[in-house]
Short mmCIF file of C-alpha atoms and ligand atoms in Angstrom, two decimals:
data_model
loop_
_atom_site.label_atom_id
_atom_site.label_comp_id
_atom_site.label_asym_id
_atom_site.label_seq_id
_atom_site.Cartn_x
_atom_site.Cartn_y
_atom_site.Cartn_z
CA MET A 1 98.66 187.10 167.34
CA GLN A 2 96.14 184.42 167.72
CA LYS A 3 94.49 184.64 164.39
CA ILE A 4 95.20 186.80 161.08
CA LEU A 5 92.92 187.44 158.61
CA VAL A 6 93.69 187.92 155.77
CA ALA A 7 92.49 190.89 152.68
CA ASN A 8 94.09 189.84 149.25
CA ARG A 9 92.84 186.02 147.14
CA GLY A 10 94.96 184.42 144.90
CA GLU A 11 98.76 183.61 145.66
CA ILE A 12 99.40 186.44 147.83
CA ALA A 13 96.93 185.34 150.51
CA LEU A 14 98.15 181.53 150.69
CA ARG A 15 101.44 183.12 150.74
CA VAL A 16 100.31 185.18 153.38
CA MET A 17 98.40 182.48 155.47
CA ARG A 18 101.22 179.90 155.04
CA THR A 19 103.65 181.35 156.82
CA ALA A 20 101.11 182.42 159.59
CA ARG A 21 100.72 179.05 159.92
CA GLU A 22 103.76 177.95 159.77
CA MET A 23 103.83 180.55 163.37
CA GLY A 24 100.69 178.49 164.32
CA ILE A 25 98.80 181.70 163.53
CA GLU A 26 95.20 180.71 162.84
CA THR A 27 94.15 182.33 159.80
CA VAL A 28 91.09 184.37 157.99
CA ALA A 29 89.96 184.68 154.11
CA VAL A 30 87.95 186.56 152.74
CA PHE A 31 86.55 186.25 149.37
CA SER A 32 83.95 187.41 146.77
CA GLU A 33 81.57 185.02 144.87
CA ALA A 34 83.54 184.81 142.17
CA ASP A 35 86.53 182.69 144.42
CA ARG A 36 84.25 181.34 146.50
CA GLU A 37 87.01 177.35 145.38
CA MET A 38 89.79 178.69 145.23
CA PRO A 39 92.72 177.71 147.03
CA PHE A 40 92.97 181.10 149.67
CA VAL A 41 89.62 179.54 150.14
CA ARG A 42 89.82 176.42 151.77
CA TYR A 43 93.92 176.76 153.13
CA ALA A 44 92.31 178.97 155.30
CA ASP A 45 91.37 177.79 159.12
CA GLU A 46 88.20 180.00 158.31
CA ALA A 47 86.24 182.01 155.36
CA TYR A 48 84.00 183.97 154.78
CA CYS A 49 81.78 185.13 151.12
CA ILE A 50 82.21 189.71 151.86
CA GLY A 51 80.39 190.00 148.88
CA PRO A 52 80.38 189.57 144.43
CA ALA A 53 82.74 189.83 142.32
CA PRO A 54 83.51 192.99 141.16
CA SER A 55 86.75 194.21 143.82
CA ALA A 56 85.03 198.11 144.52
CA GLN A 57 82.18 195.42 146.41
CA SER A 58 84.49 192.61 147.73
CA TYR A 59 88.53 193.28 148.16
CA LEU A 60 87.91 196.93 148.45
CA LEU A 61 85.05 197.34 151.37
CA GLY A 62 86.75 197.87 154.77
CA ASP A 63 84.41 198.52 157.52
CA LYS A 64 83.20 195.07 155.39
CA ILE A 65 86.52 193.02 156.34
CA ILE A 66 87.39 195.45 159.14
CA GLU A 67 83.36 194.46 160.75
CA VAL A 68 84.17 190.05 160.04
CA ALA A 69 87.08 190.76 161.71
CA LEU A 70 85.79 191.77 164.39
CA ALA A 71 82.93 189.47 163.90
CA CYS A 72 85.66 185.80 164.01
CA ALA A 73 87.38 187.49 166.40
CA ALA A 74 91.07 188.13 164.50
CA ASP A 75 93.30 190.48 165.96
CA ALA A 76 95.09 191.84 163.14
CA ILE A 77 95.18 192.17 159.26
CA HIS A 78 96.92 191.68 156.96
CA PRO A 79 96.59 193.28 153.53
CA GLY A 80 98.37 191.78 150.81
CA TYR A 81 99.28 193.98 148.62
CA GLY A 82 97.26 195.89 145.98
CA PHE A 83 93.71 196.52 147.19
CA LEU A 84 93.21 198.56 150.09
CA SER A 85 97.48 198.11 151.45
CA GLU A 86 98.31 201.35 150.49
CA ASN A 87 95.89 203.11 151.48
CA ALA A 88 95.65 204.90 154.72
CA ALA A 89 93.12 205.96 155.14
CA PHE A 90 91.73 201.42 155.81
CA SER A 91 95.83 201.63 158.06
CA GLN A 92 94.20 203.85 160.22
CA ALA A 93 90.40 202.05 160.60
CA VAL A 94 92.41 198.51 161.42
CA THR A 95 93.81 200.22 163.91
CA ASP A 96 90.83 201.84 165.05
CA ALA A 97 88.94 199.05 165.64
CA GLY A 98 91.32 197.68 167.83
CA LEU A 99 93.16 195.38 165.76
CA THR A 100 96.30 195.37 163.82
CA PHE A 101 97.05 196.43 160.98
CA ILE A 102 100.73 194.29 158.89
CA GLY A 103 101.63 197.33 157.45
CA PRO A 104 102.77 200.71 158.07
CA SER A 105 100.88 203.63 160.06
CA ALA A 106 98.97 206.05 158.08
CA TYR A 107 101.26 208.55 158.66
CA SER A 108 103.84 206.66 156.63
CA ILE A 109 101.15 205.61 153.75
CA ASN A 110 99.65 209.38 153.55
CA MET A 111 103.43 210.68 153.58
CA MET A 112 104.74 208.72 150.77
CA GLY A 113 101.59 208.07 149.26
CA ASP A 114 101.91 211.71 148.13
CA LYS A 115 105.22 212.47 145.83
CA ILE A 116 106.13 216.13 146.95
CA SER A 117 106.01 215.23 150.91
CA ALA A 118 108.59 211.75 150.02
CA LYS A 119 110.67 214.83 148.11
CA GLN A 120 110.61 216.68 151.14
CA ALA A 121 111.32 213.78 153.54
CA ALA A 122 113.72 212.14 151.39
CA LYS A 123 115.92 215.91 150.58
CA LYS A 124 116.52 216.38 154.34
CA PHE A 125 118.48 213.08 154.67
CA ASP A 126 120.28 213.86 151.36
CA VAL A 127 119.46 211.11 149.33
CA PRO A 128 119.39 211.86 145.87
CA MET A 129 117.08 213.25 143.73
CA VAL A 130 116.41 213.35 139.38
CA PRO A 131 117.08 217.93 139.32
CA GLY A 132 113.60 219.11 138.85
CA THR A 133 110.77 220.52 142.15
CA ASP A 134 109.90 219.60 145.45
CA SER A 135 107.59 221.14 145.84
CA PRO A 136 104.35 221.86 144.00
CA ILE A 137 104.54 224.16 140.59
CA HIS A 138 101.74 226.51 140.71
CA ASP A 139 102.04 228.80 137.77
CA PRO A 140 103.31 228.98 133.94
CA ALA A 141 105.95 231.60 134.94
CA GLU A 142 107.47 229.08 137.58
CA ALA A 143 107.10 226.31 135.26
CA HIS A 144 109.81 227.62 132.93
CA GLN A 145 111.97 229.37 135.21
CA ILE A 146 112.11 225.21 137.29
CA ALA A 147 112.50 224.23 132.81
CA LEU A 148 115.34 226.28 132.41
CA ALA A 149 117.40 224.67 135.14
CA THR A 150 116.54 221.25 134.36
CA GLY A 151 116.42 221.42 130.19
CA PHE A 152 114.28 219.33 128.57
CA PRO A 153 112.81 217.09 127.67
CA LEU A 154 111.35 216.63 131.62
CA LEU A 155 108.31 215.17 133.16
CA ILE A 156 105.73 216.98 134.41
CA LYS A 157 104.31 214.27 136.94
CA ALA A 158 101.58 214.49 139.56
CA ALA A 159 102.14 214.78 143.08
CA ALA A 160 98.99 211.38 143.69
CA GLY A 161 100.73 209.63 141.47
CA GLY A 162 103.11 207.80 141.63
CA GLY A 163 103.72 204.09 139.39
CA GLY A 164 103.70 205.36 136.23
CA LYS A 165 99.80 207.20 137.10
CA GLY A 166 99.63 210.63 135.60
CA MET A 167 102.65 211.81 134.26
CA ARG A 168 103.34 213.70 130.92
CA LEU A 169 106.55 214.70 128.47
CA VAL A 170 107.63 217.63 127.51
CA ASN A 171 109.85 217.64 125.05
CA THR A 172 110.30 221.56 124.40
CA GLU A 173 109.45 224.98 126.06
CA ALA A 174 106.54 225.78 123.42
CA GLU A 175 104.62 222.61 125.22
CA LEU A 176 105.33 223.54 128.55
CA GLU A 177 102.20 226.53 129.13
CA GLU A 178 99.78 223.25 127.30
CA GLN A 179 101.05 220.02 129.11
CA LEU A 180 101.06 221.76 132.78
CA ARG A 181 97.74 223.28 132.06
CA MET A 182 96.40 219.44 131.02
CA ALA A 183 98.89 217.79 133.70
CA LYS A 184 97.18 219.39 136.36
CA SER A 185 93.67 218.45 135.06
CA GLU A 186 94.44 215.32 135.06
CA ALA A 187 96.01 214.66 137.93
CA LEU A 188 92.23 216.55 139.34
CA SER A 189 90.04 214.29 137.66
CA ALA A 190 92.55 211.10 139.11
CA PHE A 191 92.83 211.67 142.28
CA GLY A 192 91.24 214.80 143.70
CA ASN A 193 94.34 216.34 143.37
CA ASP A 194 95.75 219.05 140.94
CA ALA A 195 99.89 219.24 142.21
CA VAL A 196 101.98 218.44 139.66
CA PHE A 197 105.88 218.76 139.91
CA ILE A 198 108.93 218.83 137.93
CA GLU A 199 111.88 216.41 137.12
CA LYS A 200 114.58 215.98 134.64
CA PHE A 201 113.54 213.06 131.96
CA VAL A 202 116.32 210.65 132.14
CA GLY A 203 115.66 208.38 129.35
CA SER A 204 116.59 204.56 128.89
CA PRO A 205 116.62 203.79 132.89
CA LYS A 206 117.11 200.74 135.08
CA HIS A 207 114.72 200.40 137.65
CA ILE A 208 116.39 198.96 140.21
CA GLU A 209 114.50 199.15 143.94
CA ILE A 210 115.54 198.29 147.31
CA GLN A 211 113.67 196.27 150.15
CA VAL A 212 113.77 197.81 153.92
CA LEU A 213 112.50 196.72 156.51
CA GLY A 214 111.78 198.71 159.70
CA ASP A 215 110.16 197.58 163.50
CA LYS A 216 108.70 200.31 165.80
CA HIS A 217 111.60 200.52 168.09
CA GLY A 218 114.00 202.09 165.43
CA ASN A 219 115.77 199.82 163.79
CA TYR A 220 116.00 199.21 159.95
CA VAL A 221 118.10 197.37 157.90
CA TYR A 222 118.12 197.15 153.91
CA LEU A 223 117.95 193.02 151.87
CA PHE A 224 119.71 194.00 148.77
CA GLU A 225 118.03 195.11 145.22
CA ARG A 226 115.65 193.67 143.61
CA GLU A 227 116.19 194.75 139.01
CA CYS A 228 112.94 195.48 137.96
CA SER A 229 113.36 196.53 133.93
CA ILE A 230 111.84 194.23 132.33
CA GLN A 231 108.37 196.04 131.92
CA ARG A 232 105.50 196.83 130.25
CA ARG A 233 103.16 199.38 130.13
CA HIS A 234 104.61 200.22 134.24
CA GLN A 235 104.20 196.71 134.53
CA LYS A 236 107.29 193.84 136.18
CA LEU A 237 107.34 191.18 133.92
CA ILE A 238 110.92 189.98 135.03
CA GLU A 239 112.65 190.54 138.75
CA GLU A 240 115.77 189.11 139.64
CA ALA A 241 118.72 189.53 142.62
CA PRO A 242 120.52 190.31 143.09
CA SER A 243 121.22 193.36 140.00
CA SER A 244 124.58 192.29 137.47
CA CYS A 245 125.34 196.04 137.68
CA LEU A 246 126.06 197.36 140.69
CA THR A 247 128.97 197.12 142.03
CA PRO A 248 128.95 196.00 146.37
CA ASP A 249 129.75 200.30 146.66
CA ILE A 250 126.71 201.16 144.93
CA ARG A 251 125.34 198.43 147.25
CA LYS A 252 125.66 200.10 150.45
CA ALA A 253 124.98 203.86 148.77
CA MET A 254 121.20 203.26 147.54
CA GLY A 255 120.64 200.38 150.82
CA GLU A 256 121.75 203.49 153.36
CA CYS A 257 119.76 206.34 151.28
CA ALA A 258 116.50 204.05 151.79
CA VAL A 259 117.27 203.42 155.83
CA ALA A 260 117.44 206.90 155.28
CA VAL A 261 113.11 207.58 153.43
CA CYS A 262 112.50 205.40 156.19
CA ARG A 263 113.94 206.75 158.87
CA ALA A 264 111.79 210.27 157.52
CA CYS A 265 108.87 208.73 157.41
CA ASN A 266 108.93 206.54 160.69
CA TYR A 267 107.97 203.21 158.75
CA GLU A 268 106.85 199.71 160.35
CA GLY A 269 107.06 197.27 158.01
CA ALA A 270 108.13 195.64 155.24
CA GLY A 271 109.00 198.52 152.23
CA THR A 272 110.36 198.75 149.11
CA ILE A 273 111.81 202.55 147.43
CA GLU A 274 112.07 202.54 144.39
CA PHE A 275 115.35 204.57 142.28
CA LEU A 276 116.18 204.93 138.76
CA VAL A 277 119.06 204.25 137.58
CA ASP A 278 121.43 206.14 134.81
CA HIS A 279 123.70 204.40 132.33
CA ASP A 280 127.20 205.30 134.47
CA LEU A 281 125.02 203.88 137.68
CA ASN A 282 124.07 207.20 139.31
CA PHE A 283 120.80 206.88 140.93
CA TYR A 284 117.93 208.92 142.12
CA PHE A 285 115.73 208.01 144.74
CA LEU A 286 112.27 208.25 142.88
CA GLU A 287 109.26 206.92 145.77
CA MET A 288 107.89 204.43 147.82
CA ASN A 289 106.05 201.09 147.83
CA THR A 290 103.91 201.03 151.47
CA ARG A 291 103.73 197.35 151.29
CA LEU A 292 105.00 193.95 150.50
CA GLN A 293 105.52 193.35 146.79
CA VAL A 294 104.12 190.71 143.90
CA GLU A 295 108.36 190.27 143.94
CA HIS A 296 109.66 190.24 147.41
CA CYS A 297 110.01 186.16 146.57
CA VAL A 298 113.99 186.91 144.85
CA THR A 299 114.63 188.62 147.94
CA GLU A 300 113.63 186.13 150.16
CA MET A 301 115.59 183.16 148.16
CA ILE A 302 119.26 185.29 148.17
CA THR A 303 118.73 186.16 151.62
CA GLY A 304 116.68 183.28 153.39
CA LYS A 305 114.17 185.58 155.58
CA ASP A 306 110.54 185.29 155.25
CA LEU A 307 109.90 188.93 154.74
CA VAL A 308 106.38 188.70 155.91
CA ARG A 309 107.30 186.61 158.65
CA GLU A 310 109.43 189.79 160.06
CA GLN A 311 106.68 191.59 158.97
CA ILE A 312 103.55 190.07 161.21
CA ASN A 313 106.76 189.79 164.06
CA VAL A 314 107.33 193.69 163.76
CA ALA A 315 103.47 194.22 163.59
CA ARG A 316 103.41 192.73 167.23
CA GLY A 317 105.73 194.76 168.66
CA GLU A 318 108.98 192.76 168.32
CA ARG A 319 112.40 193.98 167.20
CA LEU A 320 113.77 192.59 164.15
CA SER A 321 115.33 188.49 163.92
CA PHE A 322 118.34 190.46 162.17
CA SER A 323 120.32 193.65 161.66
CA GLN A 324 122.39 194.49 159.10
CA GLU A 325 125.84 192.83 159.66
CA ASP A 326 123.92 189.51 160.08
CA LEU A 327 122.58 190.16 155.91
CA GLU A 328 124.68 188.89 153.12
CA ILE A 329 123.55 187.93 149.05
CA ARG A 330 123.60 184.08 148.68
CA GLY A 331 122.82 183.13 145.42
CA HIS A 332 120.94 184.89 142.38
CA ALA A 333 117.14 184.62 141.96
CA ILE A 334 115.14 185.42 138.58
CA GLU A 335 110.83 185.35 138.78
CA LEU A 336 108.51 185.58 136.05
CA ARG A 337 104.50 186.15 135.96
CA VAL A 338 102.92 183.77 134.84
CA CYS A 339 100.39 185.83 133.36
CA ALA A 340 96.72 185.56 131.46
CA GLU A 341 97.99 187.65 128.49
CA ASP A 342 98.77 187.85 125.49
CA PRO A 343 103.16 188.02 124.04
CA LEU A 344 102.04 187.02 120.59
CA ASN A 345 99.37 190.98 120.74
CA ASN A 346 100.30 192.68 122.96
CA PHE A 347 100.21 191.44 125.65
CA MET A 348 96.47 191.95 125.91
CA PRO A 349 94.71 190.47 129.40
CA ASP A 350 93.88 186.44 127.90
CA THR A 351 90.84 184.71 129.87
CA GLY A 352 90.26 181.10 129.90
CA THR A 353 89.95 177.71 132.50
CA LEU A 354 93.19 175.99 133.43
CA GLN A 355 92.53 173.05 130.80
CA VAL A 356 95.95 171.61 131.65
CA TYR A 357 98.24 172.76 135.10
CA GLN A 358 101.00 171.11 136.34
CA PRO A 359 103.78 173.67 137.74
CA PRO A 360 107.44 172.89 137.89
CA LYS A 361 108.94 170.79 140.49
CA GLY A 362 112.65 170.29 141.54
CA PRO A 363 116.19 171.49 142.89
CA GLY A 364 115.70 175.82 143.21
CA VAL A 365 111.85 175.85 142.22
CA ARG A 366 109.68 177.77 144.00
CA VAL A 367 106.23 179.05 141.94
CA ASP A 368 103.73 180.61 144.16
CA ASP A 369 100.32 180.00 142.45
CA GLY A 370 96.94 181.27 143.33
CA TYR A 371 95.01 178.32 141.22
CA GLU A 372 94.91 174.34 140.10
CA GLU A 373 94.05 172.52 137.55
CA GLY A 374 90.04 173.34 136.00
CA GLN A 375 89.34 176.25 137.47
CA ALA A 376 88.42 179.31 135.34
CA ILE A 377 90.35 182.25 136.02
CA PRO A 378 87.99 185.38 137.05
CA ILE A 379 88.01 189.21 134.38
CA PHE A 380 87.36 190.75 137.14
CA TYR A 381 90.70 190.45 139.13
CA ASP A 382 95.20 190.53 137.91
CA PRO A 383 96.14 188.06 135.17
CA MET A 384 98.75 187.05 137.34
CA ILE A 385 97.67 184.07 138.21
CA ALA A 386 101.24 182.45 139.78
CA LYS A 387 104.73 183.21 139.56
CA LEU A 388 107.71 181.15 138.94
CA ILE A 389 111.23 181.99 141.03
CA ALA A 390 114.82 179.91 139.74
CA TYR A 391 116.88 179.57 142.27
CA ALA A 392 120.78 179.02 141.90
CA GLU A 393 124.10 179.89 142.51
CA THR A 394 125.34 181.74 139.77
CA ARG A 395 123.57 184.14 138.10
CA GLU A 396 124.18 181.79 134.73
CA ALA A 397 123.15 179.34 136.56
CA ALA A 398 119.24 180.90 137.29
CA ILE A 399 118.77 181.61 133.55
CA GLU A 400 119.09 177.66 133.21
CA ARG A 401 117.34 176.79 135.84
CA LEU A 402 114.03 179.27 135.37
CA CYS A 403 114.20 177.74 131.02
CA ARG A 404 114.34 174.20 132.47
CA ALA A 405 111.21 175.26 134.31
CA ILE A 406 109.20 177.01 132.42
CA ASP A 407 109.84 173.88 130.17
CA GLU A 408 108.53 172.24 132.95
CA TYR A 409 105.65 173.41 133.33
CA LYS A 410 102.21 173.21 132.03
CA LEU A 411 99.69 174.79 131.13
CA GLU A 412 96.91 174.96 128.64
CA GLY A 413 94.14 176.92 128.39
CA PHE A 414 95.17 181.04 127.69
CA ALA A 415 97.65 182.56 126.42
CA ASN A 416 100.05 183.59 128.11
CA THR A 417 104.15 184.87 129.15
CA LEU A 418 105.90 181.11 130.10
CA ALA A 419 107.43 181.19 126.32
CA PHE A 420 107.75 185.02 126.51
CA GLY A 421 110.35 184.42 129.96
CA LYS A 422 111.95 181.90 128.03
CA TRP A 423 113.53 184.15 125.44
CA ALA A 424 113.97 187.67 127.35
CA VAL A 425 116.13 185.10 129.80
CA GLN A 426 117.83 183.97 126.58
CA ALA A 427 118.85 187.28 124.51
CA GLU A 428 121.60 188.71 124.15
CA PRO A 429 120.79 191.84 125.99
CA PHE A 430 119.92 190.37 129.21
CA ARG A 431 122.43 187.01 129.88
CA LYS A 432 125.03 189.65 129.29
CA GLY A 433 122.87 192.19 131.92
CA GLN A 434 123.05 195.24 129.23
CA PHE A 435 119.05 196.20 129.22
CA ASP A 436 117.46 198.89 130.71
CA THR A 437 113.86 199.63 131.22
CA ARG A 438 113.26 200.28 126.81
CA PHE A 439 113.96 196.90 127.48
CA ILE A 440 110.67 195.28 126.11
CA GLU A 441 110.57 197.90 123.80
CA LEU A 442 113.89 197.48 121.75
CA HIS A 443 114.61 194.10 121.35
CA TYR A 444 111.41 191.79 121.56
CA LYS A 445 109.45 191.34 118.39
CA PRO A 446 106.23 188.21 119.39
CA GLU A 447 107.17 186.25 115.67
CA TYR A 448 110.76 185.16 118.23
CA LEU A 449 107.73 183.06 120.28
CA VAL A 450 106.69 181.03 117.12
CA GLN A 451 109.27 179.80 116.09
CA ASP A 452 108.44 176.98 118.57
CA ASP A 453 105.09 176.40 116.40
CA ALA A 454 106.87 176.34 113.36
CA ALA A 455 108.90 173.59 113.97
CA THR A 456 106.35 171.33 115.33
CA ALA A 457 104.51 171.95 112.50
CA LYS A 458 107.20 171.07 110.60
CA ILE A 459 107.57 167.57 112.20
CA ALA A 460 104.12 167.03 112.04
CA ALA A 461 104.26 168.22 108.27
CA LEU A 462 107.21 164.53 108.10
CA LEU A 463 105.53 162.64 110.01
CA ALA A 464 102.60 162.85 108.01
CA ALA A 465 103.95 162.97 104.40
CA GLU A 466 106.22 159.51 106.26
CA VAL A 467 102.69 157.94 106.67
CA TRP A 468 101.60 158.75 103.67
CA THR A 469 104.61 157.06 101.99
CA THR A 470 105.20 153.54 104.38
CA ASP A 471 100.96 153.54 103.21
CA THR A 472 100.85 154.13 99.18
CA LYS A 473 105.06 153.31 99.11
CA ALA A 474 105.60 155.91 97.30
CA GLU A 475 108.91 157.39 96.61
CA PRO A 476 109.99 159.02 100.76
CA LEU A 477 110.65 162.30 100.57
CA LYS A 478 113.54 163.79 101.32
CA PRO A 479 112.82 166.97 104.13
CA SER A 480 113.41 170.78 102.96
CA GLY A 481 116.19 173.26 104.84
CA THR A 482 116.59 171.61 108.67
CA LEU A 483 115.30 171.80 112.10
CA THR A 484 117.21 173.45 114.19
CA THR A 485 114.76 174.41 116.85
CA ARG A 486 114.14 171.61 118.97
CA SER A 487 110.24 171.25 119.88
CA ARG A 488 108.64 170.52 122.55
CA TRP A 489 106.63 168.42 120.98
CA ARG A 490 109.67 166.09 119.66
CA GLN A 491 110.54 165.73 123.21
CA ARG A 492 107.58 163.88 124.06
CA GLN A 493 108.65 161.02 121.59
CA HIS A 494 111.61 160.13 123.03
C1 MV4 B 1 111.09 209.15 135.57
C2 MV4 B 1 111.21 207.85 134.15
C3 MV4 B 1 112.43 209.05 133.89
N1 MV4 B 1 112.71 210.14 134.18
N2 MV4 B 1 111.56 209.82 136.09
C4 MV4 B 1 107.51 205.53 135.58
C5 MV4 B 1 107.14 204.83 136.87
C6 MV4 B 1 107.46 205.87 137.87
N3 MV4 B 1 107.12 205.58 139.77
C7 MV4 B 1 108.62 206.66 138.02
N4 MV4 B 1 108.68 206.33 135.91
C8 MV4 B 1 109.77 207.37 135.80
N5 MV4 B 1 109.65 208.30 136.31
C9 MV4 B 1 111.56 210.78 135.53
N6 MV4 B 1 112.75 211.92 136.01
C10 MV4 B 1 110.99 207.74 133.40
C11 MV4 B 1 109.99 206.84 134.33
C12 MV4 B 1 110.06 204.89 133.98
C13 MV4 B 1 109.97 204.30 134.49
C14 MV4 B 1 110.35 203.61 135.30
C15 MV4 B 1 110.77 202.57 136.54
C16 MV4 B 1 110.31 201.36 135.51
C17 MV4 B 1 109.91 201.96 134.39
C18 MV4 B 1 109.33 202.84 134.15
C19 MV4 B 1 109.39 203.14 132.17
C20 MV4 B 1 109.07 204.45 131.86
C21 MV4 B 1 109.25 205.57 132.50
#
């Protein structure tokens, strides 16, 4: 493999190209008209514009991307995450064009993309699942039958859904038929497939996922877990590895189940098995993500492995470069997604320009970003502009390091999640490891983030008063109350 085309943009395109370059492989960027000036375009050895800004006219044009790959004599395509990464038809088309798809086969993507066939496959390997059905519900009578066994509340989920899409909570028997009808019609219009299934509702679960890798020779490994419970509207904001709640025994059991799911679909490449974990540490298979994920970096930090390197190696037919026994967890990593979203306003996406942009540096800090100072964030794509990862020997030290890095991060021009991240990792439930997917809903209030501003305003007022009293030789004012919060503004005075 001598040349890889990266069918993606932003930080993940750069991330993939960096490893390719280390491996002596040339890189090709494809970009939309909005991304011409982006770092990933300049980093690549070659770059081709594939269309206007909207994804549907650029990054989602599989045939056009394959055409570019063939024209520039690339051997392989890496899809990154999002866009075409979990598109079975694209995986197949890349292969049919005589290129290597750096990811799983269309067969694996299809089997795991349908949540019902995924559950059926996992069931054969005795992977624990939430009580409910693993075949489509056809009529209300069948739904009532299942509900007798699961009880209420229950969830109706679309087979073609996933990641929180196409789920309905049913609280009582009386709502069941109406909700089933609506779930099916919604699934049909959203996914073109009206198949739905039922699961008992697990209240306040933790979301823990297992990273896996497989090669073409039937070798599989798990690279331990990521704790991904700190999320909002199914968008993760903070991820860490390892989880502070798992025991070695449960970790091993979950890892072995994850490998079983890989075997069940003949998986190749990097993948993630999602589990729900309840408060008694029972775990249940939810679904499999058949791509490299945003949060793969925390796994890289604690295992010392380069997941993109392994993806490339297995795609070109090599065996995994290590076995399960070679793997151990070393240290602790926490990732904050730096997004152009306003935590003071329901995490609404914001747009703007990176007027000031200086990412933090120093020991144990990794920043995977896709923009440079002066660039505007296009409205067409994901609001995530960077990932800030702190790595240290212990969880406590990783939290301290993440806070230090957030303090150093100079980012101006739009609302972002940096201050939220600092609040979150210092919040008592987070520090104690006592949190689940309801953390933000239960513990976060926007007021918690405006304290720094309030302290700054108070200092500014006192200083103005000081200048005024000096200038006018008036009687000095005494500050009322005390300044307890540390302000960045005050730090800069020393
Ligand atoms: C559930 C659940 C409770 N019980 N299934 C949401 C995303 C999709 N992957 C599955 N999801 C859930 N499935 C049962 N039977 C709760 C969720 C859920 C959730 C899961 C993971 C991370 C965040 C979540 C937020 C709300 C609901």
